[in-house]
Amino acid sequence: NAGVTQTPKFQVLKTGQSMTLQCAQDMNHNSMYWYRQDPGMGLRLIYYSASEGTTDKGEVPNGYNVSRLNKREFSLRLESAAPSQTSVYFCASSGTPQAGHQPQHFGDGTRLSIL
Amino acid sequence: KNEVEQSPQNLTAQEGEFITINCSYSVGISALHWLQQHPGGGIVSLFMLSSGKKKHGRLIATINIQEKHSSLHITASHPRDSAVYICAVAWNTGNQFYFGTGTSLTVIP
């Protein structure tokens, strides 16, 4: 049972480099989410996708782009990495209808350091 | 501004103690979730509540919609319960979740 799979698990980048974080789920969920987790702060929503073909900004979208490639995959791209984007990134998915009433399933996280 | 408040931030308990973690929120919600984050970083969903009370093993979650407050109780705590417990709410509008900063629990043998 794979659930939500994130790659890579760790990454170190230099300021200005770009990279894409990959996320895939095998639970046939419509809703997918990207969060970042920083010390002393709760998980914060970067972008979410309520269904295939749609994406919406969350609380902290600046510096990121996303692609809902198909129902299974939701990628997060940093076009020009900045030290402020050093964080742990989590992908999650949930079923619908009423995604707020469905449990969220999380990936294992990606630890990203920007030097 | 974080509109989901958890208390306490840190909690240390002796094995066997009864533990309570609290979560308060500021506006109407459609659902509240309790999550557990293991020391290794993985996050799992424990409960989803929109009213009343739910129980799973030694874990009990309650919610009071009028008071905008939820509690997570752990009975007969065990060292394997050591983790960060996170409260998350889904507001009445939309399907986004907002998270508390978490309560770090350490249970000492």
Coordinates of C-alpha atoms in Angstrom, one line a residue:
Chain A
N1 CA 0.0 0.0 0.0
A2 CA 2.0 3.0 -1.3
G3 CA -0.5 5.8 -0.3
V4 CA 1.2 9.1 -1.0
T5 CA 4.7 9.0 -2.4
Q6 CA 7.0 12.0 -2.4
T7 CA 10.4 12.3 -4.1
P8 CA 13.1 13.2 -3.3
K9 CA 13.3 12.8 0.5
F10 CA 16.3 15.1 0.8
Q11 CA 17.7 17.8 -1.4
V12 CA 20.3 20.6 -1.1
L13 CA 20.2 23.4 -3.6
K14 CA 22.1 26.6 -4.2
T15 CA 20.3 29.9 -4.3
G16 CA 18.9 30.5 -7.7
Q17 CA 18.7 26.8 -8.7
S18 CA 15.4 25.3 -9.7
M19 CA 13.9 22.0 -8.9
T20 CA 10.6 20.0 -8.9
L21 CA 9.2 18.0 -6.0
Q22 CA 7.1 15.1 -7.2
C23 CA 4.1 13.6 -5.5
A24 CA 1.9 10.7 -6.5
Q25 CA -1.1 9.0 -4.8
D26 CA -2.7 5.7 -5.6
M27 CA -6.0 6.2 -3.6
N28 CA -8.0 7.7 -6.4
H29 CA -8.3 11.0 -4.5
N30 CA -9.5 14.1 -6.2
S31 CA -7.9 16.6 -3.8
M32 CA -4.2 17.1 -3.4
Y33 CA -2.2 19.6 -1.4
W34 CA 1.4 20.9 -0.9
Y35 CA 2.4 22.2 2.5
R36 CA 5.6 23.5 4.1
Q37 CA 6.5 23.0 7.7
D38 CA 8.8 25.4 9.5
P39 CA 10.0 25.3 13.1
G40 CA 7.5 26.9 15.5
M41 CA 4.8 27.2 12.8
G42 CA 2.0 25.0 11.8
L43 CA 1.8 23.4 8.4
R44 CA 1.0 26.0 5.9
L45 CA -0.7 25.4 2.6
I46 CA 1.2 26.4 -0.5
Y47 CA -1.1 25.2 -3.3
Y48 CA -3.9 22.8 -3.6
S49 CA -5.8 21.0 -6.4
A50 CA -9.4 20.2 -5.8
S51 CA -9.6 18.0 -8.9
E52 CA -7.6 17.1 -12.0
G53 CA -7.0 20.2 -14.1
T54 CA -7.6 22.8 -11.3
T55 CA -5.1 24.4 -8.9
D56 CA -5.5 27.2 -6.4
K57 CA -3.2 29.3 -4.3
G58 CA -3.0 28.6 -0.6
E59 CA -1.6 30.7 2.2
V60 CA 2.1 31.0 1.0
P61 CA 2.2 30.5 -2.8
N62 CA 4.9 33.1 -3.6
G63 CA 8.0 31.5 -5.3
Y64 CA 6.2 28.3 -6.2
N65 CA 4.3 26.8 -9.1
V66 CA 2.4 23.6 -9.3
S67 CA 1.1 21.2 -11.9
R68 CA -1.7 18.7 -11.6
L69 CA -0.4 16.4 -14.2
N70 CA -3.2 13.8 -13.9
K71 CA -5.4 12.6 -11.1
R72 CA -2.5 10.8 -9.5
E73 CA 0.3 13.3 -9.7
F74 CA 0.8 16.8 -8.3
S75 CA 4.2 18.5 -8.6
L76 CA 5.6 21.5 -6.9
R77 CA 8.3 23.6 -8.6
L78 CA 10.7 26.1 -7.2
E79 CA 11.8 28.2 -10.2
S80 CA 14.6 30.2 -8.4
A81 CA 15.3 28.8 -5.0
A82 CA 15.8 31.2 -2.1
P83 CA 17.1 30.5 1.5
S84 CA 13.7 31.4 2.8
Q85 CA 12.4 28.3 1.1
T86 CA 14.4 26.0 3.3
S87 CA 11.8 23.8 4.9
V88 CA 10.2 20.4 5.1
Y89 CA 7.6 20.0 2.3
F90 CA 4.7 17.6 2.6
C91 CA 2.3 16.5 -0.1
A92 CA -1.2 15.2 1.0
S93 CA -4.3 13.9 -0.6
S94 CA -7.9 13.5 0.5
G95 CA -11.1 12.2 -0.9
T96 CA -14.3 14.1 -1.9
P97 CA -17.0 15.1 -1.6
Q98 CA -16.4 17.6 1.2
A99 CA -12.7 17.2 1.3
G100 CA -12.7 18.9 4.7
H101 CA -14.6 15.9 6.1
Q102 CA -12.1 13.4 4.7
P103 CA -8.9 12.4 6.4
Q104 CA -5.7 13.7 4.8
H105 CA -3.1 11.2 3.8
F106 CA 0.5 12.6 3.9
G107 CA 3.7 11.7 2.2
D108 CA 6.8 11.2 4.2
G109 CA 8.1 14.7 3.4
T110 CA 11.0 16.3 1.6
R111 CA 13.7 18.0 3.6
L112 CA 14.9 20.9 1.3
S113 CA 17.9 23.1 2.2
I114 CA 18.8 26.2 0.1
L115 CA 22.3 27.5 0.6
Chain B
K1 CA -2.1 35.2 12.1
N2 CA -2.6 31.6 13.3
E3 CA -6.3 31.2 14.0
V4 CA -5.9 27.7 15.4
E5 CA -4.4 27.6 18.9
Q6 CA -3.1 24.6 20.7
S7 CA -2.1 24.1 24.3
P8 CA 0.2 23.2 25.8
Q9 CA 3.1 23.5 23.3
N10 CA 5.1 20.9 25.2
L11 CA 4.1 18.2 27.6
T12 CA 6.0 15.6 29.5
A13 CA 4.2 12.8 31.3
Q14 CA 5.0 9.7 33.2
E15 CA 3.9 6.4 31.7
G16 CA 0.3 5.6 32.6
E17 CA -0.8 9.2 33.1
F18 CA -4.0 10.6 31.5
I19 CA -3.1 13.3 29.0
T20 CA -5.2 16.2 27.6
I21 CA -4.2 18.4 24.6
N22 CA -6.4 21.3 23.7
C23 CA -7.3 23.1 20.5
S24 CA -9.2 26.3 20.1
Y25 CA -10.2 28.0 16.8
S26 CA -11.7 31.4 16.0
V27 CA -14.5 31.0 13.4
G28 CA -17.0 28.4 12.3
I29 CA -15.6 25.2 10.9
S30 CA -17.0 22.3 8.9
A31 CA -14.6 19.7 10.5
L32 CA -11.7 19.4 12.9
H33 CA -8.9 16.9 12.5
W34 CA -6.3 15.5 15.0
L35 CA -3.0 14.3 13.5
Q36 CA 0.0 12.6 14.9
Q37 CA 3.5 13.4 13.7
H38 CA 6.1 10.7 14.6
P39 CA 9.6 11.6 15.6
G40 CA 10.7 10.5 12.1
G41 CA 8.5 13.1 10.5
G42 CA 5.6 11.1 9.1
I43 CA 2.1 12.4 9.7
V44 CA -1.0 10.3 10.2
S45 CA -4.6 11.3 10.6
L46 CA -6.1 10.2 14.0
F47 CA -9.6 11.6 14.0
M48 CA -12.0 13.7 12.1
L49 CA -14.8 15.4 14.1
S50 CA -17.7 17.6 13.2
S51 CA -19.6 17.1 16.5
G52 CA -19.5 15.1 19.7
K53 CA -16.9 12.5 20.6
K54 CA -14.8 9.7 19.0
K55 CA -12.8 7.0 20.5
H56 CA -10.1 4.8 19.1
G57 CA -8.3 2.5 21.5
R58 CA -6.7 4.7 24.2
L59 CA -7.4 7.9 22.3
I60 CA -10.5 10.0 22.7
A61 CA -11.3 13.2 20.8
T62 CA -14.1 15.6 21.7
I63 CA -15.4 18.8 20.2
N64 CA -17.6 21.6 21.5
I65 CA -18.9 23.5 18.5
Q66 CA -20.4 26.4 20.5
E67 CA -17.2 27.0 22.5
K68 CA -15.0 26.4 19.4
H69 CA -12.8 24.0 21.3
S70 CA -11.6 20.4 20.9
S71 CA -9.6 18.1 23.2
L72 CA -7.6 15.0 22.5
H73 CA -7.2 12.7 25.5
I74 CA -4.8 9.8 25.8
T75 CA -5.6 7.3 28.6
A76 CA -2.8 5.1 30.2
S77 CA -0.1 6.9 28.2
H78 CA 2.9 4.9 26.9
P79 CA 6.3 6.0 25.6
R80 CA 5.2 5.0 22.1
D81 CA 2.7 7.8 22.3
S82 CA 5.6 10.3 22.2
A83 CA 5.0 12.4 19.2
V84 CA 3.7 15.8 18.0
Y85 CA -0.1 16.1 18.0
I86 CA -1.5 18.6 15.5
C87 CA -5.0 20.1 15.3
A88 CA -6.3 21.1 11.9
V89 CA -9.5 22.7 10.9
A90 CA -11.5 23.0 7.7
W91 CA -13.4 26.2 7.6
N92 CA -17.0 26.4 6.5
T93 CA -15.9 27.9 3.2
G94 CA -13.7 25.9 1.0
N95 CA -11.7 22.7 1.4
Q96 CA -8.5 24.1 2.8
F97 CA -7.1 23.1 6.1
Y98 CA -5.4 25.3 8.7
F99 CA -3.1 23.8 11.3
G100 CA -2.1 24.5 14.8
T101 CA 1.6 24.6 15.7
G102 CA 1.4 21.2 17.4
T103 CA 1.8 19.9 21.0
S104 CA 5.1 17.9 21.5
L105 CA 4.4 15.0 23.9
T106 CA 7.1 13.0 25.7
V107 CA 6.0 10.1 27.8
I108 CA 8.7 8.9 30.2
P109 CA 8.9 5.2 31.2

